[in-house]
Tab-separated table of C-alpha atoms in Angstrom:
chain	number	residue	atom	x	y	z
N	1074	MET	CA	10.074	58.332	-12.987
N	1075	GLN	CA	13.773	59.329	-11.955
N	1076	TYR	CA	15.074	58.814	-15.490
N	1077	ILE	CA	12.636	59.819	-17.541
N	1078	ALA	CA	11.315	63.315	-15.103
N	1079	PRO	CA	14.597	65.150	-15.854
N	1080	ILE	CA	14.135	64.626	-20.280
N	1081	GLY	CA	10.482	66.374	-19.404
N	1082	VAL	CA	12.068	68.924	-17.690
N	1083	GLY	CA	14.482	69.787	-20.446
N	1084	VAL	CA	11.634	70.078	-22.538
N	1085	LEU	CA	9.468	71.870	-20.516
N	1086	TYR	CA	12.936	74.551	-20.444
N	1087	ALA	CA	13.037	74.379	-24.024
N	1088	LEU	CA	8.704	75.199	-23.945
N	1089	LEU	CA	9.257	77.620	-21.312
N	1090	MET	CA	12.367	79.452	-23.582
N	1091	SER	CA	9.789	79.572	-26.756
N	1092	PHE	CA	8.065	82.515	-25.194
N	1093	VAL	CA	11.282	84.688	-25.078
N	1094	ARG	CA	11.690	86.520	-28.797
N	1095	GLU	CA	15.218	86.010	-30.442
N	1096	PRO	CA	17.912	87.589	-29.848
N	1097	HIS	CA	16.610	87.359	-26.246
N	1098	ARG	CA	16.056	83.698	-26.589
N	1099	ARG	CA	19.628	83.233	-27.429
N	1100	ARG	CA	21.459	85.825	-24.319
N	1101	LEU	CA	19.228	84.653	-21.636
N	1102	ASN	CA	19.986	81.183	-22.551
N	1103	ALA	CA	24.232	82.185	-22.571
N	1104	LEU	CA	23.263	83.118	-19.173
N	1105	MET	CA	21.664	80.384	-17.914
N	1106	VAL	CA	24.377	78.151	-18.824
N	1107	ALA	CA	26.923	80.739	-16.871
N	1108	GLY	CA	24.962	80.285	-14.036
N	1109	ALA	CA	24.268	76.145	-14.427
N	1110	GLY	CA	28.461	76.559	-14.809
N	1111	ALA	CA	28.686	77.955	-11.254
N	1112	ALA	CA	25.697	75.929	-9.266
N	1113	TYR	CA	28.293	73.585	-7.861
N	1114	LEU	CA	30.566	76.668	-6.693
N	1115	SER	CA	28.922	76.312	-2.881
N	1116	GLY	CA	29.448	72.801	-2.114
N	1117	GLY	CA	31.236	71.266	-4.901
N	1118	GLY	CA	33.483	68.981	-2.862
N	1119	LEU	CA	36.150	69.172	-6.134
N	1120	GLY	CA	37.822	71.988	-5.157
N	1121	GLY	CA	39.807	74.839	-6.948
N	1122	TRP	CA	38.435	72.364	-9.926
N	1123	GLU	CA	35.250	73.937	-9.026
N	1124	PHE	CA	36.520	77.281	-10.185
N	1125	ALA	CA	38.467	76.010	-13.065
N	1126	PHE	CA	35.191	74.464	-14.803
N	1127	THR	CA	33.408	77.630	-13.671
N	1128	ALA	CA	35.446	80.211	-15.378
N	1129	LEU	CA	35.532	77.739	-18.661
N	1130	VAL	CA	32.099	78.077	-18.499
N	1131	THR	CA	32.015	81.764	-18.260
N	1132	TYR	CA	33.906	82.063	-21.224
N	1133	VAL	CA	31.615	79.278	-23.315
N	1134	ALA	CA	28.528	81.256	-22.383
N	1135	PHE	CA	30.553	84.516	-22.875
N	1136	ARG	CA	30.938	82.966	-26.643
N	1137	GLY	CA	27.133	81.490	-26.502
N	1138	LEU	CA	25.982	85.436	-26.287
N	1139	GLU	CA	26.284	85.494	-29.896
N	1140	SER	CA	26.215	81.518	-30.511
N	1141	TRP	CA	23.780	79.142	-30.206
N	1142	THR	CA	26.926	76.241	-30.207
N	1143	TRP	CA	28.457	77.645	-27.887
N	1144	ILE	CA	25.811	77.472	-25.247
N	1145	GLY	CA	25.110	73.683	-26.537
N	1146	VAL	CA	28.656	73.039	-25.681
N	1147	GLY	CA	28.419	74.678	-22.361
N	1148	TRP	CA	25.200	72.584	-21.868
N	1149	LEU	CA	27.448	69.638	-22.556
N	1150	LEU	CA	30.476	70.720	-19.971
N	1151	HIS	CA	28.487	70.300	-17.253
N	1152	THR	CA	26.499	67.373	-17.919
N	1153	ALA	CA	30.019	65.897	-17.768
N	1154	TRP	CA	30.894	67.777	-14.925
N	1155	ASP	CA	27.093	66.553	-13.326
N	1156	VAL	CA	28.748	63.279	-13.718
N	1157	VAL	CA	31.920	63.737	-12.190
N	1158	HIS	CA	29.434	64.772	-9.314
N	1159	HIS	CA	27.516	62.195	-9.230
N	1160	ILE	CA	30.489	59.504	-9.305
N	1161	LYS	CA	32.198	61.581	-6.548
N	1162	GLY	CA	28.866	61.870	-4.425
N	1163	ASN	CA	28.479	65.332	-4.493
N	1164	PRO	CA	25.412	66.262	-5.848
N	1165	ILE	CA	24.120	69.436	-6.837
N	1166	ILE	CA	21.339	69.079	-4.111
N	1167	PRO	CA	22.543	68.255	-1.232
N	1168	PHE	CA	20.110	66.201	0.673
N	1169	ALA	CA	19.060	65.231	-2.606
N	1170	HIS	CA	21.661	62.388	-3.661
N	1171	THR	CA	20.971	61.835	-7.062
N	1172	SER	CA	20.137	65.080	-8.075
N	1173	SER	CA	23.583	65.414	-10.040
N	1174	LEU	CA	22.510	62.419	-12.070
N	1175	GLY	CA	19.248	64.127	-13.022
N	1176	CYS	CA	20.889	66.550	-14.164
N	1177	ALA	CA	23.786	64.853	-16.673
N	1178	ILE	CA	20.052	63.605	-18.108
N	1179	CYS	CA	18.311	67.084	-18.365
N	1180	ASP	CA	21.692	68.828	-19.937
N	1181	PRO	CA	21.731	66.910	-22.978
N	1182	VAL	CA	18.000	67.819	-23.706
N	1183	ILE	CA	18.785	71.010	-23.733
N	1184	ALA	CA	22.164	71.197	-25.469
N	1185	LEU	CA	20.163	69.430	-28.119
N	1186	TRP	CA	17.749	72.410	-28.358
N	1187	CYS	CA	20.166	74.714	-28.480
N	1188	LEU	CA	22.722	72.907	-30.777
N	1189	ARG	CA	19.272	73.200	-33.396
N	1190	GLY	CA	19.679	77.023	-33.347
N	1191	GLY	CA	17.099	77.117	-29.984
N	1192	PRO	CA	14.261	76.738	-31.894
N	1193	SER	CA	10.990	78.230	-30.452
N	1194	LEU	CA	9.082	74.836	-29.755
N	1195	LEU	CA	5.333	76.750	-30.426
N	1196	ALA	CA	6.078	77.892	-33.188
N	1197	LEU	CA	7.380	74.519	-34.793
N	1198	VAL	CA	4.021	73.578	-32.951
N	1199	ARG	CA	1.983	76.152	-34.940
N	1200	ASP	CA	3.713	75.679	-38.418
N	1201	ARG	CA	2.775	71.636	-38.016
N	1202	ARG	CA	-0.861	72.215	-37.524
N	1203	ARG	CA	-0.755	74.732	-40.593
N	1204	GLN	CA	1.104	72.199	-42.974
N	1205	GLY	CA	-1.892	69.617	-42.244
N	1206	PRO	CA	-1.353	66.375	-42.226
N	1207	PRO	CA	1.634	64.667	-44.908
N	1208	GLU	CA	-0.275	63.543	-47.846
N	1209	PRO	CA	-0.623	60.128	-48.509
N	1210	GLY	CA	1.830	57.680	-51.002
N	1211	PRO	CA	0.645	55.300	-53.108
N	1212	ASP	CA	-0.324	52.776	-51.128
N	1213	VAL	CA	2.248	49.024	-51.902
N	1214	SER	CA	0.586	47.226	-50.350
N	1215	ARG	CA	-2.338	46.519	-52.527
N	1216	GLY	CA	-0.275	46.317	-55.424
N	1217	ALA	CA	-0.269	50.149	-56.551
N	1218	PRO	CA	3.031	50.293	-58.507
N	1219	SER	CA	5.936	52.126	-56.496
N	1220	PRO	CA	7.131	54.935	-57.576
N	1221	THR	CA	10.731	53.678	-58.222
N	1222	HIS	CA	9.610	50.621	-59.610
N	1223	GLY	CA	6.604	52.006	-62.236
């Protein structure tokens, strides 16, 4: 469950963000990745590197105000920082030793959604329902000729 729940959290994040209309969704996500970049500042344990990382992610988030790709890059950077903290033993939540690992699993899910342009998951589901089930193809198991060999 420790590995599955963070994936669900990432999907839930994208689902909840689907309620925010564009371009506000992109801008809100840029702010979210900037905040995530500063998450370890209060006790991360990597000294001055925490400030350097926060500065880097702030720049990436600024670029993300106009680009989903930059937001996705920001979440991937945060994933790498989570891994470093997990290995070093400085979790994002001090009393939850595997919290950085959970974050490192969740963040790539969010990054993938961002790298796809942060689409509304609600709209994707709605569009699929409107289209209906796909048309069945020829049944090659019963000897029907295939379209390429017919």
